[in-house]
């Protein structure tokens, strides 16, 4: 029984000051004129805690089991504040006296926090070192996805057969050192690309305005617009492989064929202006799970151990990969504005053809 725990942390702090003297026209923040002094402060920290418990045992000399449990937790936080002042009468203060900017001033601040929690369980079984079975399942949860959709399960399984250890292969030891077939199938997830609060609608509050003689709040929506069902992007992976070793390990050849179907892709999509959901009269984007892609292909790796000596080794590796990618489905057909077309790879460029 082996238990391992690891706790790690990271801290960062930064301050940036800038003074733009009178008459300068470059690098002046929009809405301000020189002379202008700005100062930006930011502070970030993050920590993670990982635990692994492994139990390895053997029954009747031939059956070997390995059970592994994993937990992982991480948290990241970032806060920022900045201020600016316009109209300094003296250059002497630089950015150390923001209040010297008597014509116009501004203050902004922001805060974000994300958390992720994961649990995993793995079961490995080996009979005579010849027949291999593995099963893994994990549960991942992230804070930035929509309520009720933050958690998802990702199972996976694999089987292997080391043919070279079979009795009927005993006459091949001189030239065949390893022959193994393997197959795996599993589900993996992706929640990246989104900000800490991308599943919620943003809003800006401005100075109050007068309407019909009354003072009323002035608020505007800001991107992204909330999607209460935004969830994990999932990939369904199949892999078939062959491992071949020749002449006492002098030559190793590996072949893998794979096929991956990715569904509910995370995509930042611009809402049509006709939806009446706008930001300052302009279209606003929202995160959605849309479409489906497919990746399939094969990989070949050849390694030769040319020279193996006590004080010198020479190893050569050749690899060849062939991959085919295409968009299988989009919710409303081709997204021309984003260069996404059904039946074509994700990164496709189209332009006008002139006769």
mmCIF file of C-alpha atoms in Angstrom:
data_model
loop_
_atom_site.group_PDB
_atom_site.id
_atom_site.type_symbol
_atom_site.label_atom_id
_atom_site.label_comp_id
_atom_site.label_asym_id
_atom_site.label_seq_id
_atom_site.Cartn_x
_atom_site.Cartn_y
_atom_site.Cartn_z
ATOM 1 C CA UNK A 1 0.000 0.000 0.000
ATOM 2 C CA UNK A 2 1.514 3.306 -1.103
ATOM 3 C CA UNK A 3 0.123 6.766 -0.368
ATOM 4 C CA UNK A 4 1.484 9.934 -1.932
ATOM 5 C CA UNK A 5 0.356 13.504 -1.383
ATOM 6 C CA UNK A 6 1.598 16.683 -2.984
ATOM 7 C CA UNK A 7 0.702 20.273 -2.170
ATOM 8 C CA UNK A 8 1.917 23.090 -4.398
ATOM 9 C CA UNK A 9 1.293 26.820 -4.508
ATOM 10 C CA UNK A 10 2.125 29.774 -6.706
ATOM 11 C CA UNK A 11 2.085 33.500 -5.978
ATOM 12 C CA UNK A 12 2.583 36.507 -8.230
ATOM 13 C CA UNK A 13 2.406 40.218 -7.630
ATOM 14 C CA UNK A 14 2.985 43.002 -10.148
ATOM 15 C CA UNK A 15 2.832 46.783 -10.330
ATOM 16 C CA UNK A 16 3.154 48.867 -13.458
ATOM 17 C CA UNK A 17 3.341 52.649 -13.461
ATOM 18 C CA UNK A 18 3.269 54.904 -16.528
ATOM 19 C CA UNK A 19 3.504 58.656 -16.991
ATOM 20 C CA UNK A 20 2.796 60.270 -20.353
ATOM 21 C CA UNK A 21 3.989 63.865 -20.529
ATOM 22 C CA UNK A 22 2.222 66.823 -22.070
ATOM 23 C CA UNK A 23 2.213 66.804 -25.859
ATOM 24 C CA UNK A 24 2.582 63.027 -26.192
ATOM 25 C CA UNK A 25 0.022 61.343 -28.441
ATOM 26 C CA UNK A 26 0.991 57.639 -28.399
ATOM 27 C CA UNK A 27 -0.018 55.079 -25.746
ATOM 28 C CA UNK A 28 -2.669 57.424 -24.310
ATOM 29 C CA UNK A 29 -5.665 55.501 -22.966
ATOM 30 C CA UNK A 30 -8.915 55.984 -24.845
ATOM 31 C CA UNK A 31 -11.018 58.747 -23.256
ATOM 32 C CA UNK A 32 -8.001 60.576 -21.842
ATOM 33 C CA UNK A 33 -5.378 63.038 -23.099
ATOM 34 C CA UNK A 34 -1.860 63.804 -21.946
ATOM 35 C CA UNK A 35 -0.463 64.554 -19.484
ATOM 36 C CA UNK A 36 -1.659 61.305 -17.947
ATOM 37 C CA UNK A 37 -0.422 59.085 -15.098
ATOM 38 C CA UNK A 38 -1.580 55.489 -14.588
ATOM 39 C CA UNK A 39 -0.723 52.760 -12.130
ATOM 40 C CA UNK A 40 -1.825 49.106 -12.328
ATOM 41 C CA UNK A 41 -1.621 46.573 -9.496
ATOM 42 C CA UNK A 42 -2.329 42.861 -9.811
ATOM 43 C CA UNK A 43 -2.077 39.918 -7.450
ATOM 44 C CA UNK A 44 -2.610 36.252 -8.191
ATOM 45 C CA UNK A 45 -2.302 33.044 -6.270
ATOM 46 C CA UNK A 46 -3.097 29.427 -6.915
ATOM 47 C CA UNK A 47 -2.644 26.130 -5.153
ATOM 48 C CA UNK A 48 -3.330 22.485 -5.818
ATOM 49 C CA UNK A 49 -3.486 19.364 -3.671
ATOM 50 C CA UNK A 50 -3.059 15.925 -5.226
ATOM 51 C CA UNK A 51 -3.409 12.571 -3.453
ATOM 52 C CA UNK A 52 -2.710 9.074 -4.801
ATOM 53 C CA UNK A 53 -3.381 5.775 -3.021
ATOM 54 C CA UNK A 54 -2.114 2.559 -4.663
ATOM 55 C CA UNK A 55 -2.661 -1.031 -3.554
ATOM 56 C CA UNK A 56 -0.770 -3.755 -5.420
ATOM 57 C CA UNK A 57 -1.268 -7.446 -4.669
ATOM 58 C CA UNK A 58 -0.933 -10.896 -6.260
ATOM 59 C CA UNK A 59 -3.154 -13.994 -5.958
ATOM 60 C CA UNK A 60 -1.966 -17.542 -6.657
ATOM 61 C CA UNK A 61 1.246 -16.179 -8.230
ATOM 62 C CA UNK A 62 -0.468 -15.689 -11.584
ATOM 63 C CA UNK A 63 -3.051 -12.964 -10.944
ATOM 64 C CA UNK A 64 -1.722 -9.479 -10.275
ATOM 65 C CA UNK A 65 -4.014 -6.600 -9.307
ATOM 66 C CA UNK A 66 -3.333 -2.903 -8.924
ATOM 67 C CA UNK A 67 -5.969 -0.551 -7.469
ATOM 68 C CA UNK A 68 -5.375 3.195 -7.584
ATOM 69 C CA UNK A 69 -7.437 6.074 -6.230
ATOM 70 C CA UNK A 70 -6.721 9.721 -7.015
ATOM 71 C CA UNK A 71 -8.078 13.047 -5.797
ATOM 72 C CA UNK A 72 -7.038 16.437 -7.107
ATOM 73 C CA UNK A 73 -8.138 19.932 -6.114
ATOM 74 C CA UNK A 74 -6.989 23.285 -7.437
ATOM 75 C CA UNK A 75 -7.971 26.885 -6.836
ATOM 76 C CA UNK A 76 -6.838 30.045 -8.605
ATOM 77 C CA UNK A 77 -7.633 33.645 -7.738
ATOM 78 C CA UNK A 78 -6.744 36.912 -9.414
ATOM 79 C CA UNK A 79 -7.554 40.482 -8.423
ATOM 80 C CA UNK A 80 -6.559 43.702 -10.116
ATOM 81 C CA UNK A 81 -6.989 47.405 -9.523
ATOM 82 C CA UNK A 82 -5.787 50.410 -11.448
ATOM 83 C CA UNK A 83 -6.184 54.169 -11.364
ATOM 84 C CA UNK A 84 -5.383 57.080 -13.603
ATOM 85 C CA UNK A 85 -5.232 60.855 -13.366
ATOM 86 C CA UNK A 86 -5.147 63.459 -16.161
ATOM 87 C CA UNK A 87 -3.912 67.053 -16.132
ATOM 88 C CA UNK A 88 -0.710 67.118 -14.065
ATOM 89 C CA UNK A 89 0.868 70.563 -13.936
ATOM 90 C CA UNK A 90 4.301 69.151 -13.036
ATOM 91 C CA UNK A 91 6.133 66.202 -14.604
ATOM 92 C CA UNK A 92 8.099 65.773 -11.386
ATOM 93 C CA UNK A 93 5.549 63.463 -9.711
ATOM 94 C CA UNK A 94 5.470 60.954 -12.588
ATOM 95 C CA UNK A 95 2.903 58.302 -11.549
ATOM 96 C CA UNK A 96 3.566 58.546 -7.792
ATOM 97 C CA UNK A 97 0.903 61.191 -7.156
ATOM 98 C CA UNK A 98 -2.232 60.267 -9.106
ATOM 99 C CA UNK A 99 -4.233 62.974 -7.305
ATOM 100 C CA UNK A 100 -2.097 65.605 -9.069
ATOM 101 C CA UNK A 101 -4.199 64.888 -12.168
ATOM 102 C CA UNK A 102 -6.892 67.462 -11.467
ATOM 103 C CA UNK A 103 -8.712 67.421 -14.810
ATOM 104 C CA UNK A 104 -10.001 63.854 -14.892
ATOM 105 C CA UNK A 105 -9.503 60.649 -12.908
ATOM 106 C CA UNK A 106 -10.692 57.046 -13.001
ATOM 107 C CA UNK A 107 -10.594 53.909 -10.876
ATOM 108 C CA UNK A 108 -11.198 50.299 -11.923
ATOM 109 C CA UNK A 109 -10.919 46.938 -10.199
ATOM 110 C CA UNK A 110 -11.650 43.302 -11.018
ATOM 111 C CA UNK A 111 -11.668 39.904 -9.352
ATOM 112 C CA UNK A 112 -11.898 36.323 -10.619
ATOM 113 C CA UNK A 113 -11.704 32.893 -9.020
ATOM 114 C CA UNK A 114 -11.816 29.354 -10.442
ATOM 115 C CA UNK A 115 -11.797 25.936 -8.815
ATOM 116 C CA UNK A 116 -11.486 22.373 -10.089
ATOM 117 C CA UNK A 117 -12.013 19.075 -8.291
ATOM 118 C CA UNK A 118 -11.282 15.595 -9.649
ATOM 119 C CA UNK A 119 -11.686 12.024 -8.445
ATOM 120 C CA UNK A 120 -10.335 8.980 -10.283
ATOM 121 C CA UNK A 121 -10.246 5.225 -9.817
ATOM 122 C CA UNK A 122 -8.098 2.789 -11.817
ATOM 123 C CA UNK A 123 -8.199 -1.019 -11.855
ATOM 124 C CA UNK A 124 -5.374 -2.994 -13.518
ATOM 125 C CA UNK A 125 -5.336 -6.783 -13.878
ATOM 126 C CA UNK A 126 -2.623 -8.999 -15.326
ATOM 127 C CA UNK A 127 -2.743 -12.771 -15.759
ATOM 128 C CA UNK A 128 0.689 -14.323 -16.231
ATOM 129 C CA UNK A 129 1.854 -10.956 -17.535
ATOM 130 C CA UNK A 130 0.224 -12.058 -20.775
ATOM 131 C CA UNK A 131 -3.428 -10.997 -20.583
ATOM 132 C CA UNK A 132 -3.938 -7.398 -19.497
ATOM 133 C CA UNK A 133 -7.096 -5.532 -18.521
ATOM 134 C CA UNK A 134 -7.406 -1.942 -17.323
ATOM 135 C CA UNK A 135 -10.421 0.131 -16.339
ATOM 136 C CA UNK A 136 -10.393 3.776 -15.324
ATOM 137 C CA UNK A 137 -13.110 6.234 -14.456
ATOM 138 C CA UNK A 138 -12.794 9.813 -13.342
ATOM 139 C CA UNK A 139 -15.161 12.551 -12.247
ATOM 140 C CA UNK A 140 -14.221 16.162 -12.908
ATOM 141 C CA UNK A 141 -15.935 19.328 -11.755
ATOM 142 C CA UNK A 142 -15.125 22.936 -12.644
ATOM 143 C CA UNK A 143 -16.586 26.144 -11.292
ATOM 144 C CA UNK A 144 -17.000 28.067 -14.563
ATOM 145 C CA UNK A 145 -19.571 25.811 -16.229
ATOM 146 C CA UNK A 146 -23.316 26.278 -15.741
ATOM 147 C CA UNK A 147 -25.072 25.266 -12.544
ATOM 148 C CA UNK A 148 -26.098 21.610 -12.740
ATOM 149 C CA UNK A 149 -23.551 20.927 -15.504
ATOM 150 C CA UNK A 150 -20.275 21.465 -13.655
ATOM 151 C CA UNK A 151 -19.556 17.737 -13.137
ATOM 152 C CA UNK A 152 -19.093 14.938 -15.659
ATOM 153 C CA UNK A 153 -17.816 11.328 -15.629
ATOM 154 C CA UNK A 154 -15.183 10.010 -18.038
ATOM 155 C CA UNK A 155 -14.794 6.204 -18.170
ATOM 156 C CA UNK A 156 -12.118 4.328 -20.124
ATOM 157 C CA UNK A 157 -11.051 0.723 -20.624
ATOM 158 C CA UNK A 158 -8.225 -1.175 -22.308
ATOM 159 C CA UNK A 159 -7.237 -4.772 -23.020
ATOM 160 C CA UNK A 160 -3.915 -6.199 -24.116
ATOM 161 C CA UNK A 161 -2.539 -9.562 -25.234
ATOM 162 C CA UNK A 162 1.198 -10.264 -25.187
ATOM 163 C CA UNK A 163 1.269 -12.948 -27.872
ATOM 164 C CA UNK A 164 5.025 -13.417 -27.703
ATOM 165 C CA UNK A 165 4.636 -15.017 -24.239
ATOM 166 C CA UNK A 166 2.334 -17.765 -25.502
ATOM 167 C CA UNK A 167 3.599 -21.349 -25.603
ATOM 168 C CA UNK A 168 3.000 -21.640 -29.328
ATOM 169 C CA UNK A 169 5.476 -18.767 -29.873
ATOM 170 C CA UNK A 170 8.427 -20.426 -28.139
ATOM 171 C CA UNK A 171 10.248 -21.127 -31.375
ATOM 172 C CA UNK A 172 10.493 -17.418 -32.189
ATOM 173 C CA UNK A 173 12.569 -16.173 -29.219
ATOM 174 C CA UNK A 174 15.737 -15.733 -31.289
ATOM 175 C CA UNK A 175 14.243 -13.079 -33.538
ATOM 176 C CA UNK A 176 10.923 -12.043 -31.905
ATOM 177 C CA UNK A 177 11.340 -10.439 -28.473
ATOM 178 C CA UNK A 178 7.893 -8.846 -28.166
ATOM 179 C CA UNK A 179 4.518 -9.010 -29.899
ATOM 180 C CA UNK A 180 1.568 -7.342 -28.244
ATOM 181 C CA UNK A 181 -1.930 -6.426 -29.379
ATOM 182 C CA UNK A 182 -3.940 -3.787 -27.540
ATOM 183 C CA UNK A 183 -7.260 -2.006 -27.794
ATOM 184 C CA UNK A 184 -8.669 0.879 -25.775
ATOM 185 C CA UNK A 185 -11.829 2.934 -25.651
ATOM 186 C CA UNK A 186 -12.489 5.933 -23.451
ATOM 187 C CA UNK A 187 -14.156 9.278 -22.974
ATOM 188 C CA UNK A 188 -12.211 12.462 -22.245
ATOM 189 C CA UNK A 189 -13.453 15.962 -21.502
ATOM 190 C CA UNK A 190 -12.533 19.563 -22.160
ATOM 191 C CA UNK A 191 -13.743 22.676 -20.343
ATOM 192 C CA UNK A 192 -10.989 25.076 -21.417
ATOM 193 C CA UNK A 193 -11.231 28.376 -23.236
ATOM 194 C CA UNK A 194 -13.878 29.899 -20.998
ATOM 195 C CA UNK A 195 -13.353 32.627 -18.427
ATOM 196 C CA UNK A 196 -14.169 32.318 -14.745
ATOM 197 C CA UNK A 197 -17.738 33.612 -15.184
ATOM 198 C CA UNK A 198 -18.430 32.870 -18.857
ATOM 199 C CA UNK A 199 -21.607 30.913 -18.075
ATOM 200 C CA UNK A 200 -23.168 34.055 -16.561
ATOM 201 C CA UNK A 201 -24.279 37.320 -18.141
ATOM 202 C CA UNK A 202 -21.952 40.235 -17.574
ATOM 203 C CA UNK A 203 -23.166 43.763 -16.846
ATOM 204 C CA UNK A 204 -21.701 47.248 -16.572
ATOM 205 C CA UNK A 205 -23.101 49.940 -14.294
ATOM 206 C CA UNK A 206 -22.600 53.577 -15.278
ATOM 207 C CA UNK A 207 -23.464 56.949 -13.778
ATOM 208 C CA UNK A 208 -27.190 57.495 -13.295
ATOM 209 C CA UNK A 209 -29.105 59.344 -15.998
ATOM 210 C CA UNK A 210 -32.213 61.534 -15.991
ATOM 211 C CA UNK A 211 -35.375 60.233 -17.632
ATOM 212 C CA UNK A 212 -38.670 62.147 -17.475
ATOM 213 C CA UNK A 213 -37.391 64.164 -14.569
ATOM 214 C CA UNK A 214 -36.335 61.136 -12.519
ATOM 215 C CA UNK A 215 -32.820 59.817 -11.903
ATOM 216 C CA UNK A 216 -32.552 56.184 -12.944
ATOM 217 C CA UNK A 217 -29.748 53.596 -13.025
ATOM 218 C CA UNK A 218 -27.800 53.150 -16.262
ATOM 219 C CA UNK A 219 -26.840 49.516 -16.901
ATOM 220 C CA UNK A 220 -25.669 47.686 -20.011
ATOM 221 C CA UNK A 221 -25.211 44.006 -20.780
ATOM 222 C CA UNK A 222 -21.668 42.871 -21.493
ATOM 223 C CA UNK A 223 -20.328 39.719 -23.098
ATOM 224 C CA UNK A 224 -20.723 36.869 -22.668
ATOM 225 C CA UNK A 225 -24.468 36.266 -22.423
ATOM 226 C CA UNK A 226 -25.494 33.515 -19.990
ATOM 227 C CA UNK A 227 -26.142 29.966 -21.152
ATOM 228 C CA UNK A 228 -27.749 27.929 -18.327
ATOM 229 C CA UNK A 229 -26.942 24.616 -20.048
ATOM 230 C CA UNK A 230 -23.284 25.073 -21.022
ATOM 231 C CA UNK A 231 -21.466 21.856 -20.173
ATOM 232 C CA UNK A 232 -18.417 19.701 -20.924
ATOM 233 C CA UNK A 233 -17.078 19.035 -24.378
ATOM 234 C CA UNK A 234 -16.554 15.272 -24.726
ATOM 235 C CA UNK A 235 -14.333 13.154 -26.973
ATOM 236 C CA UNK A 236 -14.968 9.457 -27.578
ATOM 237 C CA UNK A 237 -11.653 7.784 -28.365
ATOM 238 C CA UNK A 238 -10.875 4.378 -29.909
ATOM 239 C CA UNK A 239 -7.353 3.066 -30.400
ATOM 240 C CA UNK A 240 -5.983 -0.212 -31.774
ATOM 241 C CA UNK A 241 -2.267 -0.845 -31.514
ATOM 242 C CA UNK A 242 0.490 -3.361 -32.181
ATOM 243 C CA UNK A 243 3.872 -3.421 -30.434
ATOM 244 C CA UNK A 244 6.625 -5.428 -32.111
ATOM 245 C CA UNK A 245 10.157 -6.095 -30.826
ATOM 246 C CA UNK A 246 12.791 -7.845 -32.917
ATOM 247 C CA UNK A 247 16.253 -9.336 -32.340
ATOM 248 C CA UNK A 248 16.462 -8.989 -28.584
ATOM 249 C CA UNK A 249 15.064 -5.476 -28.510
ATOM 250 C CA UNK A 250 17.344 -4.097 -31.208
ATOM 251 C CA UNK A 251 14.335 -3.002 -33.272
ATOM 252 C CA UNK A 252 11.018 -1.748 -31.877
ATOM 253 C CA UNK A 253 8.044 -1.091 -34.125
ATOM 254 C CA UNK A 254 4.762 0.439 -32.940
ATOM 255 C CA UNK A 255 1.584 0.945 -34.938
ATOM 256 C CA UNK A 256 -1.536 2.772 -33.716
ATOM 257 C CA UNK A 257 -4.853 3.381 -35.452
ATOM 258 C CA UNK A 258 -7.187 5.837 -33.753
ATOM 259 C CA UNK A 259 -10.612 7.375 -34.196
ATOM 260 C CA UNK A 260 -11.959 10.244 -32.090
ATOM 261 C CA UNK A 261 -15.473 11.695 -32.221
ATOM 262 C CA UNK A 262 -15.777 14.986 -30.343
ATOM 263 C CA UNK A 263 -19.282 16.178 -29.487
ATOM 264 C CA UNK A 264 -20.820 19.254 -27.847
ATOM 265 C CA UNK A 265 -17.836 21.411 -28.709
ATOM 266 C CA UNK A 266 -17.367 24.517 -26.591
ATOM 267 C CA UNK A 267 -17.755 27.478 -28.913
ATOM 268 C CA UNK A 268 -18.127 31.220 -28.389
ATOM 269 C CA UNK A 269 -20.956 32.086 -30.780
ATOM 270 C CA UNK A 270 -22.214 35.531 -31.759
ATOM 271 C CA UNK A 271 -25.960 35.922 -31.266
ATOM 272 C CA UNK A 272 -27.889 37.406 -34.209
ATOM 273 C CA UNK A 273 -28.898 41.031 -33.864
ATOM 274 C CA UNK A 274 -32.516 39.923 -34.373
ATOM 275 C CA UNK A 275 -32.420 38.179 -30.979
ATOM 276 C CA UNK A 276 -32.656 41.694 -29.416
ATOM 277 C CA UNK A 277 -29.862 40.685 -27.023
ATOM 278 C CA UNK A 278 -27.214 43.296 -27.689
ATOM 279 C CA UNK A 279 -24.417 45.262 -26.058
ATOM 280 C CA UNK A 280 -24.567 48.972 -26.918
ATOM 281 C CA UNK A 281 -26.647 47.986 -29.938
ATOM 282 C CA UNK A 282 -23.981 45.544 -31.167
ATOM 283 C CA UNK A 283 -24.173 41.725 -31.287
ATOM 284 C CA UNK A 284 -23.138 39.856 -28.158
ATOM 285 C CA UNK A 285 -21.522 36.442 -27.889
ATOM 286 C CA UNK A 286 -22.466 33.446 -25.758
ATOM 287 C CA UNK A 287 -20.828 30.091 -25.046
ATOM 288 C CA UNK A 288 -22.616 27.067 -26.512
ATOM 289 C CA UNK A 289 -22.089 23.328 -26.947
ATOM 290 C CA UNK A 290 -22.438 22.899 -30.680
ATOM 291 C CA UNK A 291 -21.422 20.576 -33.471
ATOM 292 C CA UNK A 292 -19.368 17.449 -33.835
ATOM 293 C CA UNK A 293 -15.914 16.724 -35.271
ATOM 294 C CA UNK A 294 -14.037 13.567 -36.199
ATOM 295 C CA UNK A 295 -10.307 12.841 -36.130
ATOM 296 C CA UNK A 296 -8.918 9.564 -37.399
ATOM 297 C CA UNK A 297 -5.605 8.299 -38.611
ATOM 298 C CA UNK A 298 -2.603 6.179 -37.774
ATOM 299 C CA UNK A 299 0.882 6.530 -36.318
ATOM 300 C CA UNK A 300 3.964 4.407 -37.019
ATOM 301 C CA UNK A 301 7.116 4.552 -34.918
ATOM 302 C CA UNK A 302 10.337 2.651 -35.673
ATOM 303 C CA UNK A 303 13.194 2.674 -33.158
ATOM 304 C CA UNK A 304 16.543 1.007 -33.776
ATOM 305 C CA UNK A 305 19.182 0.550 -31.089
ATOM 306 C CA UNK A 306 22.253 0.706 -33.311
ATOM 307 C CA UNK A 307 25.015 0.703 -30.692
ATOM 308 C CA UNK A 308 24.617 -0.300 -27.039
ATOM 309 C CA UNK A 309 27.798 -0.025 -24.970
ATOM 310 C CA UNK A 310 28.680 0.857 -21.446
ATOM 311 C CA UNK A 311 29.814 4.374 -22.302
ATOM 312 C CA UNK A 312 28.035 4.981 -25.606
ATOM 313 C CA UNK A 313 24.515 4.466 -26.980
ATOM 314 C CA UNK A 314 23.169 5.256 -30.431
ATOM 315 C CA UNK A 315 19.415 5.086 -30.935
ATOM 316 C CA UNK A 316 17.465 6.184 -33.997
ATOM 317 C CA UNK A 317 13.710 6.800 -34.110
ATOM 318 C CA UNK A 318 11.554 7.348 -37.197
ATOM 319 C CA UNK A 319 7.905 8.383 -36.933
ATOM 320 C CA UNK A 320 5.136 8.803 -39.474
ATOM 321 C CA UNK A 321 1.675 10.171 -38.760
ATOM 322 C CA UNK A 322 -1.389 10.512 -40.959
ATOM 323 C CA UNK A 323 -4.433 12.367 -39.633
ATOM 324 C CA UNK A 324 -7.779 13.255 -41.194
ATOM 325 C CA UNK A 325 -9.995 15.840 -39.519
ATOM 326 C CA UNK A 326 -13.424 17.071 -40.483
ATOM 327 C CA UNK A 327 -16.418 18.862 -39.054
ATOM 328 C CA UNK A 328 -19.244 16.320 -39.028
ATOM 329 C CA UNK A 329 -22.110 18.541 -37.931
ATOM 330 C CA UNK A 330 -22.934 22.158 -37.160
ATOM 331 C CA UNK A 331 -26.279 23.261 -35.655
ATOM 332 C CA UNK A 332 -27.341 25.519 -38.532
ATOM 333 C CA UNK A 333 -25.061 24.428 -41.345
ATOM 334 C CA UNK A 334 -21.849 26.220 -42.323
ATOM 335 C CA UNK A 335 -20.682 29.159 -40.193
ATOM 336 C CA UNK A 336 -19.126 31.229 -42.953
ATOM 337 C CA UNK A 337 -18.177 34.137 -40.654
ATOM 338 C CA UNK A 338 -16.085 31.742 -38.540
ATOM 339 C CA UNK A 339 -14.666 29.747 -41.488
ATOM 340 C CA UNK A 340 -16.356 26.562 -40.258
ATOM 341 C CA UNK A 341 -17.706 24.237 -42.946
ATOM 342 C CA UNK A 342 -19.218 20.778 -42.635
ATOM 343 C CA UNK A 343 -17.039 18.081 -44.188
ATOM 344 C CA UNK A 344 -13.867 20.188 -43.901
ATOM 345 C CA UNK A 345 -11.162 20.540 -41.202
ATOM 346 C CA UNK A 346 -11.639 23.066 -38.401
ATOM 347 C CA UNK A 347 -8.891 25.341 -39.725
ATOM 348 C CA UNK A 348 -10.123 25.990 -43.239
ATOM 349 C CA UNK A 349 -9.667 29.153 -45.269
ATOM 350 C CA UNK A 350 -12.041 30.129 -48.055
ATOM 351 C CA UNK A 351 -12.018 33.171 -50.264
ATOM 352 C CA UNK A 352 -13.657 34.502 -53.391
ATOM 353 C CA UNK A 353 -12.707 32.973 -56.705
ATOM 354 C CA UNK A 354 -12.431 35.408 -59.547
ATOM 355 C CA UNK A 355 -13.140 34.287 -63.085
#
